Amino acid sequence: MSQTNQKGGGAPCHVAIIMDGNGRWAQRRFLPRAEGHRRGVRSVRRVIEAAAQSGVRYLSLFAFSSENWKRPADEVNALMGLFATALKKEAQAMRENGVKLRVAGDLSAFSKDIQESVKESEAMTAHGETMTLTICANYGGRWDIVEAFRNILRKDPSIAQEPERVTEALVDANLAFDWAPPVDLMIRTGGEQRISNFILWQAAYAELYASPRLWPDFDENDLKEALDWYAGRERRFGMTGEQIKALGHGE
Ligand code: FPP
């Protein structure tokens, strides 16, 4: 996976979103936190559609982090229920819209029902060519990197004797979503400015955009604002602004 798209310019190829603020959205309305997640699913639907229409080729959403198991049991159960229902309900629409669904994360901790739904939805949308949607579930950036190294060693234990054979390309190819290019734009809603162990390796040069909007309120106009902001960014990948201009990418 090479770094592409040196100026923000057009649409980012890969957008990753930390969908934060569901709990606060609900609490402000004296509703259970689960209601915020339920409303969050509406934003997921809106944003998938708007991203595909804007020319985004890869959209990755942080639905459930490795650390979210620490939440109260009823909230975890509500999130699991929403995930299972949404997979079943949305897969057909995704297929019709050319969206290929993939799920990244350690699914072994999920119920058999969810694991089956994931397989079915992935198979059903496998031919989608407009946009690849990756739902990150029981995912963590550090988990992903550790798993990549474990996979490398599992496949070829002799590499431990020749560590210089470990390259960035080899790590890339063993990450949870080896199907996606590096992240161009990472959006976090809900006003915080943290990465919270979301995609780490592939976001090394991502532009970071923090939206004050709580996730259930985030809509296509907010996405457009983020994409417009990205279009004006100069991406330098470790070079100077002058070098980028000389390459003709900086205008
Ligand atoms: C963070 O809000 C959000 C989550 C932990 C879960 C996001 C899940 C959804 C939007 C619904 C299910 C997703 C799919 C793809 C079907 P928070 O609870 O941390 O909010 P807070 O910071 O206001 O407490």
CSV table of C-alpha atoms and ligand atoms in Angstrom, one decimal:
chain,number,residue,atom,x,y,z
A,1,MET,CA,0.0,0.0,0.0
A,2,SER,CA,1.7,3.2,-1.1
A,3,GLN,CA,0.9,6.7,0.1
A,4,THR,CA,-1.3,8.4,-2.5
A,5,ASN,CA,-3.2,11.6,-2.8
A,6,GLN,CA,-0.4,14.1,-1.7
A,7,LYS,CA,-2.7,17.1,-1.8
A,8,GLY,CA,-6.0,16.7,-0.1
A,9,GLY,CA,-7.5,17.8,-3.4
A,10,GLY,CA,-10.5,15.7,-4.2
A,11,ALA,CA,-12.3,13.2,-2.0
A,12,PRO,CA,-10.2,11.3,0.4
A,13,CYS,CA,-9.9,7.6,-0.7
A,14,HIS,CA,-10.2,6.2,2.9
A,15,VAL,CA,-12.2,7.9,5.6
A,16,ALA,CA,-12.2,6.5,9.2
A,17,ILE,CA,-14.8,7.7,11.7
A,18,ILE,CA,-14.8,7.5,15.5
A,19,MET,CA,-18.6,7.8,16.1
A,20,ASP,CA,-18.5,9.5,19.6
A,21,GLY,CA,-21.3,11.2,21.6
A,22,ASN,CA,-24.2,8.7,21.5
A,23,GLY,CA,-24.3,8.5,25.3
A,24,ARG,CA,-24.2,12.3,25.8
A,25,TRP,CA,-26.9,12.8,23.2
A,26,ALA,CA,-29.2,10.5,25.1
A,27,GLN,CA,-28.3,11.8,28.6
A,28,ARG,CA,-29.0,15.3,27.6
A,29,ARG,CA,-32.6,14.1,26.8
A,30,PHE,CA,-32.9,12.1,30.0
A,31,LEU,CA,-33.0,8.9,27.8
A,32,PRO,CA,-31.0,5.7,28.4
A,33,ARG,CA,-27.6,5.6,26.7
A,34,ALA,CA,-28.8,2.7,24.5
A,35,GLU,CA,-31.3,5.1,22.9
A,36,GLY,CA,-28.3,7.3,21.8
A,37,HIS,CA,-26.7,4.2,20.1
A,38,ARG,CA,-30.1,3.4,18.4
A,39,ARG,CA,-30.2,7.0,17.0
A,40,GLY,CA,-26.6,6.6,16.1
A,41,VAL,CA,-27.5,3.8,13.6
A,42,ARG,CA,-29.5,6.4,11.7
A,43,SER,CA,-26.4,8.5,11.3
A,44,VAL,CA,-24.5,5.4,10.2
A,45,ARG,CA,-27.0,4.9,7.4
A,46,ARG,CA,-26.9,8.6,6.3
A,47,VAL,CA,-23.1,8.8,6.4
A,48,ILE,CA,-22.6,5.6,4.4
A,49,GLU,CA,-24.9,6.9,1.6
A,50,ALA,CA,-23.3,10.4,1.6
A,51,ALA,CA,-19.7,9.1,1.6
A,52,ALA,CA,-20.4,6.7,-1.3
A,53,GLN,CA,-22.0,9.6,-3.2
A,54,SER,CA,-19.0,11.9,-2.5
A,55,GLY,CA,-16.5,9.5,-4.1
A,56,VAL,CA,-15.1,8.0,-0.9
A,57,ARG,CA,-13.9,4.5,-1.8
A,58,TYR,CA,-13.2,3.1,1.8
A,59,LEU,CA,-15.2,4.1,4.9
A,60,SER,CA,-14.2,2.5,8.2
A,61,LEU,CA,-16.4,3.0,11.3
A,62,PHE,CA,-15.5,2.3,14.9
A,63,ALA,CA,-18.6,0.5,16.2
A,64,PHE,CA,-17.2,-1.3,19.2
A,65,SER,CA,-13.7,-1.1,20.6
A,66,SER,CA,-11.8,-3.8,22.5
A,67,GLU,CA,-12.2,-1.6,25.6
A,68,ASN,CA,-16.0,-1.2,25.2
A,69,TRP,CA,-16.6,-4.5,27.1
A,70,LYS,CA,-15.9,-2.6,30.3
A,71,ARG,CA,-19.2,-0.7,29.9
A,72,PRO,CA,-22.3,-1.7,31.9
A,73,ALA,CA,-23.7,-5.1,30.7
A,74,ASP,CA,-27.1,-3.6,29.6
A,75,GLU,CA,-25.3,-1.1,27.3
A,76,VAL,CA,-23.0,-3.8,25.9
A,77,ASN,CA,-26.1,-6.0,25.2
A,78,ALA,CA,-27.9,-3.1,23.5
A,79,LEU,CA,-24.9,-2.5,21.3
A,80,MET,CA,-24.7,-6.2,20.4
A,81,GLY,CA,-28.4,-6.2,19.6
A,82,LEU,CA,-28.1,-3.1,17.4
A,83,PHE,CA,-25.2,-4.5,15.6
A,84,ALA,CA,-27.0,-7.8,14.8
A,85,THR,CA,-30.2,-6.1,13.7
A,86,ALA,CA,-28.4,-3.5,11.6
A,87,LEU,CA,-26.3,-6.2,9.8
A,88,LYS,CA,-29.5,-8.1,8.9
A,89,LYS,CA,-31.5,-5.1,8.0
A,90,GLU,CA,-28.9,-3.1,6.0
A,91,ALA,CA,-27.1,-5.8,4.0
A,92,GLN,CA,-29.7,-5.8,1.2
A,93,ALA,CA,-29.6,-2.0,0.8
A,94,MET,CA,-25.8,-2.1,0.7
A,95,ARG,CA,-25.8,-4.7,-2.0
A,96,GLU,CA,-28.2,-2.6,-4.1
A,97,ASN,CA,-26.0,0.5,-3.6
A,98,GLY,CA,-22.7,-1.3,-4.5
A,99,VAL,CA,-21.4,-1.2,-0.9
A,100,LYS,CA,-19.1,-4.0,0.0
A,101,LEU,CA,-19.3,-4.8,3.7
A,102,ARG,CA,-16.4,-6.1,5.7
A,103,VAL,CA,-16.0,-6.5,9.5
A,104,ALA,CA,-12.6,-6.1,11.1
A,105,GLY,CA,-11.9,-7.2,14.7
A,106,ASP,CA,-11.8,-10.2,17.0
A,107,LEU,CA,-15.2,-11.7,16.3
A,108,SER,CA,-14.6,-14.8,18.5
A,109,ALA,CA,-16.0,-12.9,21.5
A,110,PHE,CA,-19.4,-12.3,19.7
A,111,SER,CA,-22.4,-14.6,19.8
A,112,LYS,CA,-22.7,-17.3,17.1
A,113,ASP,CA,-25.7,-15.4,15.8
A,114,ILE,CA,-23.7,-12.3,15.2
A,115,GLN,CA,-20.8,-14.3,13.7
A,116,GLU,CA,-23.2,-15.9,11.2
A,117,SER,CA,-24.8,-12.5,10.3
A,118,VAL,CA,-21.4,-11.1,9.6
A,119,LYS,CA,-20.5,-14.0,7.3
A,120,GLU,CA,-23.9,-13.7,5.5
A,121,SER,CA,-23.7,-9.9,5.1
A,122,GLU,CA,-20.1,-10.1,3.8
A,123,ALA,CA,-21.0,-12.8,1.3
A,124,MET,CA,-24.1,-11.0,0.2
A,125,THR,CA,-22.3,-7.7,-0.5
A,126,ALA,CA,-19.0,-9.2,-1.8
A,127,HIS,CA,-19.4,-7.9,-5.3
A,128,GLY,CA,-20.0,-4.2,-4.3
A,129,GLU,CA,-17.6,-1.9,-6.2
A,130,THR,CA,-18.7,1.6,-5.2
A,131,MET,CA,-17.3,1.7,-1.7
A,132,THR,CA,-15.9,-0.8,0.9
A,133,LEU,CA,-17.5,-0.2,4.3
A,134,THR,CA,-15.4,-1.7,7.2
A,135,ILE,CA,-17.2,-2.0,10.5
A,136,CYS,CA,-14.6,-2.3,13.2
A,137,ALA,CA,-16.1,-4.4,16.0
A,138,ASN,CA,-14.1,-5.6,19.0
A,139,TYR,CA,-11.3,-3.9,17.3
A,140,GLY,CA,-8.3,-2.0,18.7
A,141,GLY,CA,-5.3,-0.5,16.9
A,142,ARG,CA,-2.8,-2.1,19.2
A,143,TRP,CA,-4.6,-5.5,19.0
A,144,ASP,CA,-4.4,-5.2,15.2
A,145,ILE,CA,-0.6,-4.6,15.2
A,146,VAL,CA,0.1,-7.4,17.7
A,147,GLU,CA,-2.1,-9.8,15.7
A,148,ALA,CA,-0.2,-8.8,12.5
A,149,PHE,CA,3.2,-9.8,14.1
A,150,ARG,CA,1.7,-13.0,15.4
A,151,ASN,CA,0.3,-13.8,11.9
A,152,ILE,CA,3.7,-13.1,10.4
A,153,LEU,CA,5.4,-15.5,12.8
A,154,ARG,CA,2.7,-18.1,12.5
A,155,LYS,CA,3.0,-18.2,8.8
A,156,ASP,CA,6.8,-18.3,8.8
A,157,PRO,CA,8.4,-19.0,12.1
A,158,SER,CA,11.9,-18.8,10.5
A,159,ILE,CA,11.5,-15.1,10.2
A,160,ALA,CA,12.3,-14.8,14.0
A,161,GLN,CA,15.9,-15.7,13.0
A,162,GLU,CA,16.1,-13.0,10.3
A,163,PRO,CA,14.2,-10.0,11.7
A,164,GLU,CA,15.3,-7.7,8.8
A,165,ARG,CA,12.9,-9.6,6.6
A,166,VAL,CA,10.1,-7.8,8.6
A,167,THR,CA,9.2,-4.8,6.4
A,168,GLU,CA,6.4,-2.2,6.5
A,169,ALA,CA,4.8,-3.9,3.5
A,170,LEU,CA,4.8,-7.3,5.3
A,171,VAL,CA,3.2,-5.7,8.4
A,172,ASP,CA,0.6,-3.9,6.1
A,173,ALA,CA,-0.3,-7.2,4.5
A,174,ASN,CA,-1.0,-8.9,7.8
A,175,LEU,CA,-3.2,-6.2,9.4
A,176,ALA,CA,-6.9,-6.9,10.1
A,177,PHE,CA,-8.0,-4.9,7.0
A,178,ASP,CA,-5.4,-5.6,4.4
A,179,TRP,CA,-8.0,-4.7,1.8
A,180,ALA,CA,-7.9,-1.0,2.5
A,181,PRO,CA,-5.2,1.7,1.6
A,182,PRO,CA,-3.9,4.0,4.4
A,183,VAL,CA,-6.4,6.3,6.1
A,184,ASP,CA,-6.5,9.8,4.5
A,185,LEU,CA,-9.0,11.4,6.8
A,186,MET,CA,-9.9,10.5,10.4
A,187,ILE,CA,-13.0,12.1,11.8
A,188,ARG,CA,-14.0,12.1,15.4
A,189,THR,CA,-17.4,13.4,16.4
A,190,GLY,CA,-18.4,14.5,19.9
A,191,GLY,CA,-15.8,17.2,20.4
A,192,GLU,CA,-12.9,15.1,21.8
A,193,GLN,CA,-9.6,15.0,20.1
A,194,ARG,CA,-8.3,11.5,20.8
A,195,ILE,CA,-7.6,8.5,18.6
A,196,SER,CA,-8.7,6.1,21.3
A,197,ASN,CA,-6.9,3.1,20.0
A,198,PHE,CA,-8.7,3.2,16.6
A,199,ILE,CA,-6.7,2.5,13.5
A,200,LEU,CA,-3.1,3.3,14.4
A,201,TRP,CA,-0.7,1.9,11.8
A,202,GLN,CA,-2.7,2.8,8.7
A,203,ALA,CA,-3.5,6.3,10.1
A,204,ALA,CA,0.1,7.3,10.4
A,205,TYR,CA,-0.4,10.2,7.9
A,206,ALA,CA,-4.1,10.7,8.3
A,207,GLU,CA,-5.5,14.2,8.5
A,208,LEU,CA,-7.4,14.5,11.8
A,209,TYR,CA,-10.8,16.3,11.9
A,210,ALA,CA,-12.7,16.8,15.2
A,211,SER,CA,-16.4,17.7,14.9
A,212,PRO,CA,-18.2,19.1,17.9
A,213,ARG,CA,-21.4,17.4,16.7
A,214,LEU,CA,-22.6,14.4,18.7
A,215,TRP,CA,-22.8,11.3,16.5
A,216,PRO,CA,-26.6,11.0,16.4
A,217,ASP,CA,-26.7,14.6,15.1
A,218,PHE,CA,-23.9,14.1,12.5
A,219,ASP,CA,-25.4,14.2,9.0
A,220,GLU,CA,-24.5,14.5,5.3
A,221,ASN,CA,-23.8,18.3,5.7
A,222,ASP,CA,-21.3,17.6,8.5
A,223,LEU,CA,-19.6,15.0,6.4
A,224,LYS,CA,-19.4,17.5,3.5
A,225,GLU,CA,-17.9,20.0,5.8
A,226,ALA,CA,-15.2,17.5,6.8
A,227,LEU,CA,-14.5,16.6,3.2
A,228,ASP,CA,-14.3,20.2,2.2
A,229,TRP,CA,-11.8,20.9,5.0
A,230,TYR,CA,-9.8,17.9,3.9
A,231,ALA,CA,-9.7,19.2,0.3
A,232,GLY,CA,-7.9,22.2,1.5
A,233,ARG,CA,-5.2,20.4,3.5
A,234,GLU,CA,-1.6,20.1,2.2
A,235,ARG,CA,-0.4,16.6,2.8
A,236,ARG,CA,3.4,16.5,3.2
A,237,PHE,CA,4.2,12.9,4.2
A,238,GLY,CA,7.4,14.1,6.0
A,239,MET,CA,8.5,16.4,3.2
A,240,THR,CA,8.6,20.2,3.3
A,241,GLY,CA,5.9,22.5,1.9
A,242,GLU,CA,8.4,23.6,-0.8
A,243,GLN,CA,9.2,20.1,-1.8
A,244,ILE,CA,5.5,19.3,-2.2
A,245,LYS,CA,5.0,22.5,-4.3
A,246,ALA,CA,8.0,21.5,-6.5
A,247,LEU,CA,6.2,18.1,-7.1
A,248,GLY,CA,3.2,20.1,-8.2
A,249,HIS,CA,0.9,18.8,-5.4
A,250,GLY,CA,0.7,21.9,-3.1
A,251,GLU,CA,-1.7,24.2,-4.9
B,1,FPP,C1,-19.5,6.1,21.3
B,1,FPP,O1,-20.4,6.9,22.0
B,1,FPP,C2,-20.1,5.2,20.4
B,1,FPP,C3,-20.0,3.8,20.6
B,1,FPP,C4,-19.3,3.2,21.7
B,1,FPP,C5,-20.7,2.9,19.7
B,1,FPP,C6,-21.0,3.3,18.3
B,1,FPP,C7,-22.1,2.5,17.8
B,1,FPP,C8,-23.2,2.9,17.0
B,1,FPP,C9,-23.2,4.2,16.3
B,1,FPP,C10,-24.3,2.0,16.7
B,1,FPP,C11,-24.0,0.6,16.2
B,1,FPP,C12,-23.1,0.7,14.9
B,1,FPP,C13,-23.4,0.0,13.8
B,1,FPP,C14,-22.3,0.0,12.7
B,1,FPP,C15,-24.6,-0.8,13.5
B,1,FPP,P1,-20.4,7.0,23.6
B,1,FPP,O2,-21.4,6.1,24.2
B,1,FPP,O3,-18.9,6.8,24.0
B,1,FPP,O4,-20.8,8.5,23.8
B,1,FPP,P2,-20.4,9.5,25.0
B,1,FPP,O5,-18.9,9.9,24.8
B,1,FPP,O6,-21.3,10.7,24.8
B,1,FPP,O7,-20.6,8.8,26.2
